[in-house]
């Protein structure tokens, strides 16, 4: 037993040596050099007339490109995305409500309407379709009154904006209609839409193209179509492949505004465009289309660049910490550059692993022989 305990440190050193040899061998046969460079994303579209825009990766929240993303501008009906984000979780979708004069009394003249009638019964789901498809301010105010009133809803919307980091947003009305002191930004609207994508009902309503209002039918029911031309394809705008929403808007003060989300090969890109100056009413859709196309190319390249910039994993760090061989010169350098050096290194490591057990066995037998000789002498 005594000879075993005296010999155990030798075994430990042998195991460590084998581990080092194995590490060197694996490093030698593995790929040499740094990872290939990830190409830079293409330049974003340059001929855009919008006062402000932003492209965001919906999964990570990374901003891929932007122009004046924090410029505070009137949001028009894109602010309804914040209204939905705030109020959707508070009301049951199957709850039935009979519209009243009070629900509709504070709707601003000139507002976009879905056609909520006083005395008519609607489910909450009907009203949300009126918000998302027809951008109906009458549906917004009816839901706001069901939520405890316009003032309470506006305060809750402001709190939601602060909670998600939308610090450029100031809420004065629940529907986005032009109101003094009300503004948002391209970045904030992208944040709001990104948060909305987490809500199943939000995603369902924003992707709905057509519906009956109310859905239960009846003599006063009628069809409604989503006013987002990039989603349905109308008024000379082709539908965008992979588009899943989210909200468009227009007022004389805000101009045209649009939040768009499209999914391509499993990756969703968010685009916000505010107030194009080109003059064409469809400019907001075509400029959004150009940015969605660019984002579909740029998002995966950006993700690869982020991954390449991360610290190496533990096995990579161990391989990097191993002592580097002395640089070869002359013919040896040519062999190394051609890959022969790596194979020689691997062979050397494997040879060491094969020889070590033989040497270890010889030493063990020598120790046992010496120990037996000492016992005989005694």
PDB file of N, CA, C and O in Angstrom, residues 312-362:
ATOM      1  N   UNK A 312     -15.235  34.203 -26.934  1.00  0.00           N
ATOM      2  CA  UNK A 312     -15.212  32.778 -27.291  1.00  0.00           C
ATOM      3  C   UNK A 312     -15.716  31.916 -26.146  1.00  0.00           C
ATOM      4  O   UNK A 312     -15.659  32.297 -24.978  1.00  0.00           O
ATOM      5  N   UNK A 313     -16.201  30.731 -26.478  1.00  0.00           N
ATOM      6  CA  UNK A 313     -16.681  29.797 -25.467  1.00  0.00           C
ATOM      7  C   UNK A 313     -15.504  29.195 -24.717  1.00  0.00           C
ATOM      8  O   UNK A 313     -14.344  29.367 -25.082  1.00  0.00           O
ATOM      9  N   UNK A 314     -15.792  28.425 -23.636  1.00  0.00           N
ATOM     10  CA  UNK A 314     -14.734  27.866 -22.782  1.00  0.00           C
ATOM     11  C   UNK A 314     -13.771  26.969 -23.568  1.00  0.00           C
ATOM     12  O   UNK A 314     -12.556  27.099 -23.427  1.00  0.00           O
ATOM     13  N   UNK A 315     -14.240  26.022 -24.432  1.00  0.00           N
ATOM     14  CA  UNK A 315     -13.278  25.206 -25.186  1.00  0.00           C
ATOM     15  C   UNK A 315     -12.383  26.042 -26.090  1.00  0.00           C
ATOM     16  O   UNK A 315     -11.201  25.771 -26.236  1.00  0.00           O
ATOM     17  N   UNK A 316     -12.959  27.098 -26.690  1.00  0.00           N
ATOM     18  CA  UNK A 316     -12.152  27.959 -27.534  1.00  0.00           C
ATOM     19  C   UNK A 316     -11.100  28.697 -26.723  1.00  0.00           C
ATOM     20  O   UNK A 316      -9.974  28.887 -27.174  1.00  0.00           O
ATOM     21  N   UNK A 317     -11.467  29.113 -25.494  1.00  0.00           N
ATOM     22  CA  UNK A 317     -10.503  29.804 -24.649  1.00  0.00           C
ATOM     23  C   UNK A 317      -9.376  28.870 -24.245  1.00  0.00           C
ATOM     24  O   UNK A 317      -8.209  29.277 -24.191  1.00  0.00           O
ATOM     25  N   UNK A 318      -9.676  27.587 -23.965  1.00  0.00           N
ATOM     26  CA  UNK A 318      -8.621  26.631 -23.602  1.00  0.00           C
ATOM     27  C   UNK A 318      -7.662  26.416 -24.769  1.00  0.00           C
ATOM     28  O   UNK A 318      -6.450  26.373 -24.594  1.00  0.00           O
ATOM     29  N   UNK A 319      -8.236  26.297 -25.969  1.00  0.00           N
ATOM     30  CA  UNK A 319      -7.378  26.093 -27.126  1.00  0.00           C
ATOM     31  C   UNK A 319      -6.504  27.310 -27.371  1.00  0.00           C
ATOM     32  O   UNK A 319      -5.330  27.192 -27.717  1.00  0.00           O
ATOM     33  N   UNK A 320      -7.074  28.509 -27.149  1.00  0.00           N
ATOM     34  CA  UNK A 320      -6.285  29.727 -27.352  1.00  0.00           C
ATOM     35  C   UNK A 320      -5.199  29.862 -26.303  1.00  0.00           C
ATOM     36  O   UNK A 320      -4.146  30.461 -26.547  1.00  0.00           O
ATOM     37  N   UNK A 321      -5.443  29.314 -25.082  1.00  0.00           N
ATOM     38  CA  UNK A 321      -4.459  29.434 -24.002  1.00  0.00           C
ATOM     39  C   UNK A 321      -3.299  28.463 -24.170  1.00  0.00           C
ATOM     40  O   UNK A 321      -2.274  28.600 -23.506  1.00  0.00           O
ATOM     41  N   UNK A 322      -3.414  27.427 -25.001  1.00  0.00           N
ATOM     42  CA  UNK A 322      -2.329  26.467 -25.198  1.00  0.00           C
ATOM     43  C   UNK A 322      -1.125  27.162 -25.819  1.00  0.00           C
ATOM     44  O   UNK A 322      -1.282  28.032 -26.673  1.00  0.00           O
ATOM     45  N   UNK A 323       0.126  26.814 -25.388  1.00  0.00           N
ATOM     46  CA  UNK A 323       1.306  27.488 -25.924  1.00  0.00           C
ATOM     47  C   UNK A 323       1.419  27.250 -27.414  1.00  0.00           C
ATOM     48  O   UNK A 323       1.250  26.133 -27.907  1.00  0.00           O
ATOM     49  N   UNK A 324       1.690  28.326 -28.144  1.00  0.00           N
ATOM     50  CA  UNK A 324       1.808  28.235 -29.591  1.00  0.00           C
ATOM     51  C   UNK A 324       3.171  27.701 -29.965  1.00  0.00           C
ATOM     52  O   UNK A 324       4.175  28.020 -29.316  1.00  0.00           O
ATOM     53  N   UNK A 325       3.280  26.861 -30.992  1.00  0.00           N
ATOM     54  CA  UNK A 325       4.580  26.373 -31.437  1.00  0.00           C
ATOM     55  C   UNK A 325       5.412  27.492 -32.034  1.00  0.00           C
ATOM     56  O   UNK A 325       4.882  28.505 -32.483  1.00  0.00           O
ATOM     57  N   UNK A 326       6.716  27.293 -31.983  1.00  0.00           N
ATOM     58  CA  UNK A 326       7.613  28.294 -32.547  1.00  0.00           C
ATOM     59  C   UNK A 326       7.367  28.406 -34.039  1.00  0.00           C
ATOM     60  O   UNK A 326       7.095  27.419 -34.711  1.00  0.00           O
ATOM     61  N   UNK A 327       7.429  29.607 -34.589  1.00  0.00           N
ATOM     62  CA  UNK A 327       7.175  29.783 -36.021  1.00  0.00           C
ATOM     63  C   UNK A 327       8.202  29.038 -36.844  1.00  0.00           C
ATOM     64  O   UNK A 327       9.393  29.043 -36.536  1.00  0.00           O
ATOM     65  N   UNK A 328       7.737  28.349 -37.875  1.00  0.00           N
ATOM     66  CA  UNK A 328       8.623  27.589 -38.743  1.00  0.00           C
ATOM     67  C   UNK A 328       9.224  28.499 -39.805  1.00  0.00           C
ATOM     68  O   UNK A 328       8.661  29.541 -40.138  1.00  0.00           O
ATOM     69  N   UNK A 329      10.371  28.098 -40.301  1.00  0.00           N
ATOM     70  CA  UNK A 329      11.042  28.860 -41.348  1.00  0.00           C
ATOM     71  C   UNK A 329      11.438  27.905 -42.460  1.00  0.00           C
ATOM     72  O   UNK A 329      11.519  26.690 -42.275  1.00  0.00           O
ATOM     73  N   UNK A 330      11.759  28.469 -43.597  1.00  0.00           N
ATOM     74  CA  UNK A 330      12.236  27.676 -44.724  1.00  0.00           C
ATOM     75  C   UNK A 330      11.190  26.691 -45.182  1.00  0.00           C
ATOM     76  O   UNK A 330      10.006  26.996 -45.263  1.00  0.00           O
ATOM     77  N   UNK A 331      11.629  25.452 -45.509  1.00  0.00           N
ATOM     78  CA  UNK A 331      10.673  24.451 -46.020  1.00  0.00           C
ATOM     79  C   UNK A 331       9.573  24.120 -45.035  1.00  0.00           C
ATOM     80  O   UNK A 331       8.462  23.816 -45.413  1.00  0.00           O
ATOM     81  N   UNK A 332       9.869  24.178 -43.703  1.00  0.00           N
ATOM     82  CA  UNK A 332       8.855  23.856 -42.705  1.00  0.00           C
ATOM     83  C   UNK A 332       7.696  24.836 -42.779  1.00  0.00           C
ATOM     84  O   UNK A 332       6.551  24.477 -42.558  1.00  0.00           O
ATOM     85  N   UNK A 333       8.016  26.100 -43.041  1.00  0.00           N
ATOM     86  CA  UNK A 333       6.953  27.092 -43.126  1.00  0.00           C
ATOM     87  C   UNK A 333       6.006  26.763 -44.271  1.00  0.00           C
ATOM     88  O   UNK A 333       4.787  26.920 -44.163  1.00  0.00           O
ATOM     89  N   UNK A 334       6.562  26.302 -45.388  1.00  0.00           N
ATOM     90  CA  UNK A 334       5.705  25.940 -46.516  1.00  0.00           C
ATOM     91  C   UNK A 334       4.801  24.775 -46.164  1.00  0.00           C
ATOM     92  O   UNK A 334       3.627  24.734 -46.525  1.00  0.00           O
ATOM     93  N   UNK A 335       5.368  23.780 -45.413  1.00  0.00           N
ATOM     94  CA  UNK A 335       4.547  22.642 -45.011  1.00  0.00           C
ATOM     95  C   UNK A 335       3.407  23.083 -44.115  1.00  0.00           C
ATOM     96  O   UNK A 335       2.287  22.607 -44.229  1.00  0.00           O
ATOM     97  N   UNK A 336       3.700  24.004 -43.191  1.00  0.00           N
ATOM     98  CA  UNK A 336       2.676  24.454 -42.252  1.00  0.00           C
ATOM     99  C   UNK A 336       1.564  25.172 -42.987  1.00  0.00           C
ATOM    100  O   UNK A 336       0.382  24.973 -42.715  1.00  0.00           O
ATOM    101  N   UNK A 337       1.929  26.059 -43.908  1.00  0.00           N
ATOM    102  CA  UNK A 337       0.904  26.819 -44.617  1.00  0.00           C
ATOM    103  C   UNK A 337       0.033  25.927 -45.476  1.00  0.00           C
ATOM    104  O   UNK A 337      -1.101  26.235 -45.769  1.00  0.00           O
ATOM    105  N   UNK A 338       0.582  24.774 -45.909  1.00  0.00           N
ATOM    106  CA  UNK A 338      -0.206  23.867 -46.742  1.00  0.00           C
ATOM    107  C   UNK A 338      -1.053  22.908 -45.929  1.00  0.00           C
ATOM    108  O   UNK A 338      -1.772  22.095 -46.483  1.00  0.00           O
ATOM    109  N   UNK A 339      -0.916  22.904 -44.602  1.00  0.00           N
ATOM    110  CA  UNK A 339      -1.717  22.032 -43.738  1.00  0.00           C
ATOM    111  C   UNK A 339      -0.944  20.844 -43.230  1.00  0.00           C
ATOM    112  O   UNK A 339      -1.409  20.144 -42.333  1.00  0.00           O
ATOM    113  N   UNK A 340       0.304  20.557 -43.770  1.00  0.00           N
ATOM    114  CA  UNK A 340       1.070  19.411 -43.306  1.00  0.00           C
ATOM    115  C   UNK A 340       1.472  19.576 -41.856  1.00  0.00           C
ATOM    116  O   UNK A 340       1.493  18.606 -41.094  1.00  0.00           O
ATOM    117  N   UNK A 341       1.780  20.816 -41.449  1.00  0.00           N
ATOM    118  CA  UNK A 341       2.192  21.055 -40.064  1.00  0.00           C
ATOM    119  C   UNK A 341       1.115  20.662 -39.081  1.00  0.00           C
ATOM    120  O   UNK A 341       1.389  20.111 -38.023  1.00  0.00           O
ATOM    121  N   UNK A 342      -0.137  20.937 -39.439  1.00  0.00           N
ATOM    122  CA  UNK A 342      -1.232  20.578 -38.531  1.00  0.00           C
ATOM    123  C   UNK A 342      -1.340  19.073 -38.385  1.00  0.00           C
ATOM    124  O   UNK A 342      -1.567  18.541 -37.303  1.00  0.00           O
ATOM    125  N   UNK A 343      -1.161  18.328 -39.483  1.00  0.00           N
ATOM    126  CA  UNK A 343      -1.236  16.865 -39.408  1.00  0.00           C
ATOM    127  C   UNK A 343      -0.065  16.289 -38.613  1.00  0.00           C
ATOM    128  O   UNK A 343      -0.221  15.322 -37.871  1.00  0.00           O
ATOM    129  N   UNK A 344       1.138  16.885 -38.759  1.00  0.00           N
ATOM    130  CA  UNK A 344       2.283  16.433 -37.968  1.00  0.00           C
ATOM    131  C   UNK A 344       2.030  16.660 -36.486  1.00  0.00           C
ATOM    132  O   UNK A 344       2.379  15.837 -35.641  1.00  0.00           O
ATOM    133  N   UNK A 345       1.450  17.811 -36.174  1.00  0.00           N
ATOM    134  CA  UNK A 345       1.138  18.084 -34.763  1.00  0.00           C
ATOM    135  C   UNK A 345       0.167  17.065 -34.209  1.00  0.00           C
ATOM    136  O   UNK A 345       0.294  16.595 -33.082  1.00  0.00           O
ATOM    137  N   UNK A 346      -0.847  16.713 -35.008  1.00  0.00           N
ATOM    138  CA  UNK A 346      -1.814  15.726 -34.550  1.00  0.00           C
ATOM    139  C   UNK A 346      -1.147  14.367 -34.348  1.00  0.00           C
ATOM    140  O   UNK A 346      -1.411  13.661 -33.366  1.00  0.00           O
ATOM    141  N   UNK A 347      -0.253  13.987 -35.294  1.00  0.00           N
ATOM    142  CA  UNK A 347       0.420  12.692 -35.168  1.00  0.00           C
ATOM    143  C   UNK A 347       1.299  12.649 -33.935  1.00  0.00           C
ATOM    144  O   UNK A 347       1.371  11.645 -33.224  1.00  0.00           O
ATOM    145  N   UNK A 348       1.974  13.785 -33.653  1.00  0.00           N
ATOM    146  CA  UNK A 348       2.838  13.847 -32.470  1.00  0.00           C
ATOM    147  C   UNK A 348       2.023  13.647 -31.200  1.00  0.00           C
ATOM    148  O   UNK A 348       2.408  12.926 -30.275  1.00  0.00           O
ATOM    149  N   UNK A 349       0.856  14.322 -31.131  1.00  0.00           N
ATOM    150  CA  UNK A 349       0.012  14.177 -29.948  1.00  0.00           C
ATOM    151  C   UNK A 349      -0.478  12.751 -29.768  1.00  0.00           C
ATOM    152  O   UNK A 349      -0.484  12.201 -28.668  1.00  0.00           O
ATOM    153  N   UNK A 350      -0.884  12.108 -30.874  1.00  0.00           N
ATOM    154  CA  UNK A 350      -1.364  10.722 -30.778  1.00  0.00           C
ATOM    155  C   UNK A 350      -0.232   9.763 -30.396  1.00  0.00           C
ATOM    156  O   UNK A 350      -0.437   8.814 -29.639  1.00  0.00           O
ATOM    157  N   UNK A 351       0.978  10.027 -30.921  1.00  0.00           N
ATOM    158  CA  UNK A 351       2.125   9.200 -30.558  1.00  0.00           C
ATOM    159  C   UNK A 351       2.419   9.308 -29.069  1.00  0.00           C
ATOM    160  O   UNK A 351       2.727   8.317 -28.399  1.00  0.00           O
ATOM    161  N   UNK A 352       2.320  10.540 -28.529  1.00  0.00           N
ATOM    162  CA  UNK A 352       2.560  10.730 -27.094  1.00  0.00           C
ATOM    163  C   UNK A 352       1.544   9.939 -26.272  1.00  0.00           C
ATOM    164  O   UNK A 352       1.872   9.327 -25.247  1.00  0.00           O
ATOM    165  N   UNK A 353       0.288   9.954 -26.697  1.00  0.00           N
ATOM    166  CA  UNK A 353      -0.733   9.205 -25.973  1.00  0.00           C
ATOM    167  C   UNK A 353      -0.449   7.702 -26.009  1.00  0.00           C
ATOM    168  O   UNK A 353      -0.750   6.979 -25.058  1.00  0.00           O
ATOM    169  N   UNK A 354       0.125   7.201 -27.115  1.00  0.00           N
ATOM    170  CA  UNK A 354       0.416   5.779 -27.215  1.00  0.00           C
ATOM    171  C   UNK A 354       1.635   5.372 -26.397  1.00  0.00           C
ATOM    172  O   UNK A 354       1.687   4.288 -25.817  1.00  0.00           O
ATOM    173  N   UNK A 355       2.656   6.241 -26.321  1.00  0.00           N
ATOM    174  CA  UNK A 355       3.914   5.905 -25.641  1.00  0.00           C
ATOM    175  C   UNK A 355       3.794   6.027 -24.131  1.00  0.00           C
ATOM    176  O   UNK A 355       4.405   5.267 -23.378  1.00  0.00           O
ATOM    177  N   UNK A 356       2.989   6.981 -23.646  1.00  0.00           N
ATOM    178  CA  UNK A 356       2.923   7.238 -22.204  1.00  0.00           C
ATOM    179  C   UNK A 356       2.531   6.003 -21.398  1.00  0.00           C
ATOM    180  O   UNK A 356       3.150   5.708 -20.373  1.00  0.00           O
ATOM    181  N   UNK A 357       1.503   5.217 -21.817  1.00  0.00           N
ATOM    182  CA  UNK A 357       1.173   4.029 -21.012  1.00  0.00           C
ATOM    183  C   UNK A 357       2.331   3.022 -20.938  1.00  0.00           C
ATOM    184  O   UNK A 357       2.537   2.370 -19.914  1.00  0.00           O
ATOM    185  N   UNK A 358       3.127   2.887 -22.017  1.00  0.00           N
ATOM    186  CA  UNK A 358       4.262   1.962 -22.001  1.00  0.00           C
ATOM    187  C   UNK A 358       5.304   2.401 -20.991  1.00  0.00           C
ATOM    188  O   UNK A 358       5.798   1.628 -20.160  1.00  0.00           O
ATOM    189  N   UNK A 359       5.643   3.699 -21.044  1.00  0.00           N
ATOM    190  CA  UNK A 359       6.628   4.230 -20.096  1.00  0.00           C
ATOM    191  C   UNK A 359       6.127   4.100 -18.664  1.00  0.00           C
ATOM    192  O   UNK A 359       6.872   3.772 -17.737  1.00  0.00           O
ATOM    193  N   UNK A 360       4.847   4.360 -18.482  1.00  0.00           N
ATOM    194  CA  UNK A 360       4.261   4.279 -17.151  1.00  0.00           C
ATOM    195  C   UNK A 360       4.321   2.843 -16.625  1.00  0.00           C
ATOM    196  O   UNK A 360       4.631   2.591 -15.454  1.00  0.00           O
ATOM    197  N   UNK A 361       4.036   1.854 -17.507  1.00  0.00           N
ATOM    198  CA  UNK A 361       4.094   0.448 -17.079  1.00  0.00           C
ATOM    199  C   UNK A 361       5.502   0.022 -16.699  1.00  0.00           C
ATOM    200  O   UNK A 361       5.707  -0.694 -15.712  1.00  0.00           O
ATOM    201  N   UNK A 362       6.478   0.472 -17.485  1.00  0.00           N
ATOM    202  CA  UNK A 362       7.861   0.138 -17.150  1.00  0.00           C
ATOM    203  C   UNK A 362       8.260   0.692 -15.785  1.00  0.00           C
ATOM    204  O   UNK A 362       8.899   0.016 -14.974  1.00  0.00           O
TER     205      UNK A 362
END
